Coordinates of C-alpha atoms in Angstrom, one line a residue:
M1 CA 72.8 4.6 -21.9
Q2 CA 73.4 2.1 -24.8
A3 CA 74.0 -0.9 -22.1
E4 CA 70.8 0.2 -20.3
A5 CA 68.9 0.2 -23.3
G6 CA 70.0 -3.2 -24.2
R7 CA 68.3 -4.7 -21.3
V8 CA 64.9 -3.7 -22.6
A9 CA 64.4 -7.4 -24.0
G10 CA 67.4 -9.3 -22.6
P11 CA 68.0 -13.2 -22.6
L12 CA 65.5 -16.0 -21.2
P13 CA 65.9 -15.6 -17.5
E14 CA 68.0 -18.0 -15.6
G15 CA 66.4 -21.0 -13.6
G16 CA 65.2 -23.0 -16.6
L17 CA 62.5 -20.9 -17.6
S18 CA 61.0 -22.0 -20.8
R19 CA 59.4 -20.0 -23.5
K20 CA 56.1 -21.7 -22.5
V21 CA 56.1 -20.5 -18.8
L22 CA 57.3 -17.1 -19.5
R23 CA 54.1 -16.9 -22.2
S24 CA 51.5 -18.2 -19.6
E25 CA 53.1 -15.9 -17.0
L26 CA 52.6 -12.8 -19.5
L27 CA 49.0 -14.0 -20.2
L28 CA 48.3 -14.4 -16.5
V29 CA 49.6 -10.9 -15.5
L30 CA 47.5 -9.3 -18.5
A31 CA 44.5 -11.5 -17.6
L32 CA 44.8 -10.0 -13.9
S33 CA 45.3 -6.4 -15.0
L34 CA 45.1 -4.3 -18.5
G35 CA 44.2 -7.4 -20.6
A36 CA 40.9 -7.8 -18.4
S37 CA 40.7 -3.7 -18.7
A38 CA 40.9 -4.2 -22.5
V39 CA 38.0 -6.6 -22.6
A40 CA 35.7 -4.6 -20.2
S41 CA 36.3 -1.7 -22.1
L42 CA 35.4 -3.8 -25.4
I43 CA 32.3 -4.7 -24.0
S44 CA 31.6 -1.0 -22.6
F45 CA 32.3 0.2 -26.2
I46 CA 29.7 -2.0 -27.7
G47 CA 27.2 -1.2 -25.3
A48 CA 27.6 2.5 -26.0
L49 CA 27.4 1.8 -29.7
T50 CA 24.1 -0.1 -29.8
K51 CA 22.8 2.6 -27.3
P52 CA 20.2 5.1 -28.8
G53 CA 21.9 8.3 -29.5
G54 CA 25.5 9.5 -30.4
L55 CA 28.5 8.5 -28.6
K56 CA 28.9 12.1 -27.8
D57 CA 25.6 12.3 -25.9
Q58 CA 26.9 9.5 -23.6
A59 CA 29.7 9.7 -21.1
A60 CA 32.5 7.9 -19.7
H61 CA 32.8 8.5 -16.1
L62 CA 36.5 8.5 -14.1
N63 CA 36.7 8.7 -10.6
T64 CA 33.2 8.6 -9.3
S65 CA 32.0 8.0 -5.7
A66 CA 31.8 4.4 -4.5
A67 CA 29.7 5.6 -1.5
P68 CA 27.6 8.8 -2.0
G69 CA 26.7 10.4 1.2
R70 CA 29.0 8.5 3.3
P71 CA 32.5 10.5 2.8
W72 CA 34.5 8.1 5.1
L73 CA 33.4 4.9 3.5
D74 CA 33.9 6.5 0.3
L75 CA 37.1 7.3 1.1
A76 CA 37.8 3.9 2.3
W77 CA 36.6 2.4 -0.8
Q78 CA 38.8 4.9 -2.9
L79 CA 41.8 4.2 -1.3
F80 CA 41.2 0.3 -1.3
G81 CA 40.8 0.3 -5.2
I82 CA 44.0 2.4 -5.7
A83 CA 45.9 -0.2 -3.5
T84 CA 44.4 -3.2 -5.0
A85 CA 45.1 -2.0 -8.8
L86 CA 48.4 -1.8 -7.9
V87 CA 48.8 -5.5 -7.0
P88 CA 49.7 -6.5 -10.6
V89 CA 52.9 -4.5 -10.7
V90 CA 54.0 -5.8 -7.1
L91 CA 53.3 -9.2 -8.9
V92 CA 55.4 -8.1 -11.7
A93 CA 58.4 -6.7 -9.4
H94 CA 58.3 -10.2 -8.0
L95 CA 58.4 -12.2 -11.6
L96 CA 61.4 -9.7 -12.3
L97 CA 63.3 -10.3 -9.0
R98 CA 62.8 -14.2 -9.9
E99 CA 65.4 -13.1 -12.7
G100 CA 67.7 -11.3 -10.3
T101 CA 66.6 -8.1 -11.6
G102 CA 63.6 -6.4 -10.1
L103 CA 62.1 -3.4 -11.5
R104 CA 65.4 -1.6 -12.2
A105 CA 65.9 -3.8 -15.1
I106 CA 62.9 -1.7 -16.8
G107 CA 64.3 1.6 -15.2
F108 CA 61.7 2.0 -12.4
D109 CA 63.8 2.9 -9.6
R110 CA 65.4 5.9 -7.9
R111 CA 68.5 6.3 -9.6
R112 CA 67.6 9.2 -11.5
P113 CA 64.6 10.9 -10.1
W114 CA 65.1 14.5 -11.5
G115 CA 66.0 13.4 -14.9
D116 CA 62.7 11.1 -15.1
V117 CA 60.6 14.0 -13.6
G118 CA 62.0 16.6 -16.3
R119 CA 61.7 14.3 -19.3
G120 CA 58.1 13.1 -18.1
A121 CA 57.4 17.1 -17.9
L122 CA 58.5 17.6 -21.4
V123 CA 56.6 14.5 -22.9
A124 CA 53.6 15.4 -20.9
A125 CA 53.8 19.1 -22.0
V126 CA 53.7 18.0 -25.9
I127 CA 51.3 15.0 -25.5
G128 CA 48.9 16.8 -23.2
S129 CA 48.1 19.8 -25.6
A130 CA 47.9 17.5 -28.9
G131 CA 45.7 14.9 -26.9
L132 CA 43.1 17.3 -25.6
A133 CA 43.0 18.9 -29.2
F134 CA 42.2 15.5 -30.4
Y135 CA 40.0 14.7 -28.0
L136 CA 37.8 17.6 -28.4
G137 CA 37.8 17.2 -32.2
A138 CA 36.9 13.3 -31.9
R139 CA 33.8 14.0 -29.8
A140 CA 32.8 16.8 -32.0
A141 CA 32.9 14.5 -35.1
G142 CA 31.0 12.1 -33.0
F143 CA 33.7 9.4 -32.8
N144 CA 34.3 9.6 -28.7
L145 CA 31.7 9.7 -25.3
T146 CA 32.1 13.1 -23.5
V147 CA 34.8 12.1 -20.9
V148 CA 34.0 13.0 -17.2
P149 CA 37.5 12.6 -15.7
E150 CA 36.0 13.2 -11.9
S151 CA 32.6 13.5 -10.1
L152 CA 33.7 13.1 -6.6
P153 CA 31.9 14.9 -3.8
P154 CA 33.6 18.1 -2.5
V155 CA 35.0 16.9 0.6
W156 CA 38.6 17.3 2.0
W157 CA 40.3 14.3 0.4
K158 CA 39.0 14.9 -3.0
Y159 CA 42.1 16.3 -4.7
P160 CA 44.7 13.9 -3.0
V161 CA 42.5 11.0 -4.0
L162 CA 42.6 12.4 -7.4
V163 CA 46.3 12.9 -7.5
L164 CA 46.9 9.1 -6.0
S165 CA 44.5 7.7 -8.9
A166 CA 46.5 9.3 -11.5
V167 CA 49.9 8.0 -9.9
Q168 CA 48.3 4.7 -9.6
N169 CA 47.1 4.8 -13.3
S170 CA 50.7 6.0 -14.5
V171 CA 52.6 3.0 -12.5
V172 CA 50.2 0.1 -13.5
E173 CA 50.1 1.2 -17.0
E174 CA 53.9 2.0 -18.1
V175 CA 55.2 -0.7 -15.5
I176 CA 53.0 -3.4 -17.1
V177 CA 52.2 -2.5 -20.7
V178 CA 55.6 -1.0 -21.6
G179 CA 58.5 -2.3 -19.3
Y180 CA 57.3 -5.6 -18.5
L181 CA 55.5 -6.4 -21.7
L182 CA 58.5 -5.5 -24.2
R183 CA 60.7 -7.5 -22.1
R184 CA 58.6 -10.3 -22.1
L185 CA 58.0 -10.3 -26.1
G186 CA 61.5 -9.6 -26.6
Q187 CA 62.6 -13.0 -24.4
L188 CA 59.6 -14.7 -26.4
G189 CA 61.3 -13.8 -29.8
W190 CA 59.0 -11.1 -31.0
T191 CA 60.4 -8.8 -33.4
P192 CA 60.7 -5.0 -32.1
M193 CA 58.1 -3.8 -34.4
A194 CA 55.8 -6.9 -33.5
A195 CA 56.2 -6.0 -29.7
L196 CA 55.6 -2.2 -30.5
V197 CA 52.3 -2.8 -32.4
A198 CA 51.3 -5.0 -29.3
S199 CA 51.9 -2.7 -26.8
S200 CA 50.3 0.2 -28.4
V201 CA 47.1 -2.0 -29.5
L202 CA 46.8 -2.6 -26.0
R203 CA 47.0 0.5 -24.5
G204 CA 44.4 1.8 -27.2
S205 CA 42.1 -1.4 -26.5
Y206 CA 41.6 -0.6 -22.7
H207 CA 41.0 3.0 -23.4
L208 CA 38.0 1.9 -25.9
Y209 CA 35.3 2.7 -23.6
Q210 CA 36.1 6.4 -24.4
G211 CA 35.1 5.7 -28.2
I212 CA 36.9 5.4 -31.4
G213 CA 39.0 8.5 -30.5
G214 CA 40.2 7.3 -27.4
F215 CA 41.3 3.9 -29.0
I216 CA 43.4 5.7 -31.6
G217 CA 44.7 8.6 -29.6
N218 CA 45.9 6.2 -26.9
M219 CA 47.6 3.8 -29.3
V220 CA 49.5 6.5 -30.8
M221 CA 50.6 7.7 -27.4
G222 CA 51.5 3.9 -26.7
A223 CA 53.7 3.7 -29.7
V224 CA 55.6 7.3 -28.8
F225 CA 55.9 5.7 -25.3
V226 CA 57.5 2.5 -26.8
L227 CA 60.1 4.7 -28.9
L228 CA 60.7 6.7 -26.0
Y229 CA 61.3 3.7 -23.6
R230 CA 63.6 2.2 -26.1
R231 CA 65.8 5.4 -26.6
W232 CA 66.0 6.1 -22.7
G233 CA 65.8 2.3 -21.6
R234 CA 63.6 3.5 -18.4
V235 CA 59.7 3.6 -17.7
G236 CA 60.6 6.2 -15.2
P237 CA 60.0 9.1 -17.3
L238 CA 57.3 7.7 -18.8
V239 CA 55.5 7.4 -15.5
A240 CA 56.2 10.7 -14.6
A241 CA 54.8 11.8 -18.1
H242 CA 51.5 9.9 -17.7
A243 CA 50.9 11.0 -13.8
L244 CA 51.2 14.5 -14.7
L245 CA 49.1 14.1 -17.6
D246 CA 46.3 12.7 -15.5
I247 CA 46.7 15.1 -12.6
V248 CA 45.9 17.8 -15.1
A249 CA 43.2 16.0 -16.5
F250 CA 41.6 15.2 -13.3
V251 CA 42.2 18.2 -11.2
G252 CA 42.1 20.5 -13.8
Y253 CA 38.7 19.3 -14.9
A254 CA 37.4 19.4 -11.2
V255 CA 38.6 23.0 -11.1
L256 CA 37.3 24.4 -14.6
K257 CA 33.9 22.3 -15.0
G258 CA 31.1 24.8 -15.3
N259 CA 33.4 27.7 -15.6
V260 CA 34.8 27.6 -19.0
G261 CA 32.5 27.1 -22.2
W262 CA 35.0 24.9 -24.5
L263 CA 35.0 21.8 -21.8
P264 CA 32.4 19.2 -22.4
A265 CA 30.4 18.1 -19.5
A266 CA 27.8 15.5 -19.1

């Protein structure tokens, strides 16, 4: 376990790649993925702040219809969006293969599937309950928008698409903002604490569209995930935990909306 955790940062990759090249590579990967999402989220948050009314009276919609009234076209757009969102992960895999390692270097492989799922389920159970309570409190205090996890039409592919969306979110975020980012920052000479802060602030930033509560809650979750990654040396459990959290949020909302009084709805 210690040897595996020791590969979290690692030396500069072979092949004459300088820190300048790695820095540029990192910025480009983020610009194509979660860094761009963070900027878009900030713009969205500014728009919500400057709009008349409180944050809780506004809604942040996830998993919406791309072609209302045209289910097959809608499905095509949903699958296209999920597939293209995973392209940065493929790029990261390519860049790590250039080092002669691949995604195995960050613990995203099939060596320990049941261990990853078991650890992920435990993490999801703890973070999920605390996260829901924090969201409800932040919204009640006026610090958060009303998050609408899904508003897809009642068609046969609704729940499979929600599950695929949850898995896509988890893979993109944990591979890039934990495994890849921490590896590159370590190779660039960042201290462990500075790398932890960078990863957790980035995670919070691209959730800022949900409001201040979404930013703070996800930043705390990001710090916990970094610590767990350093302990286990694998992003596999984090991907599993994140996927389970999102599946419960997306599917649970679809099942419960309108049937329970405590669940906020737009």
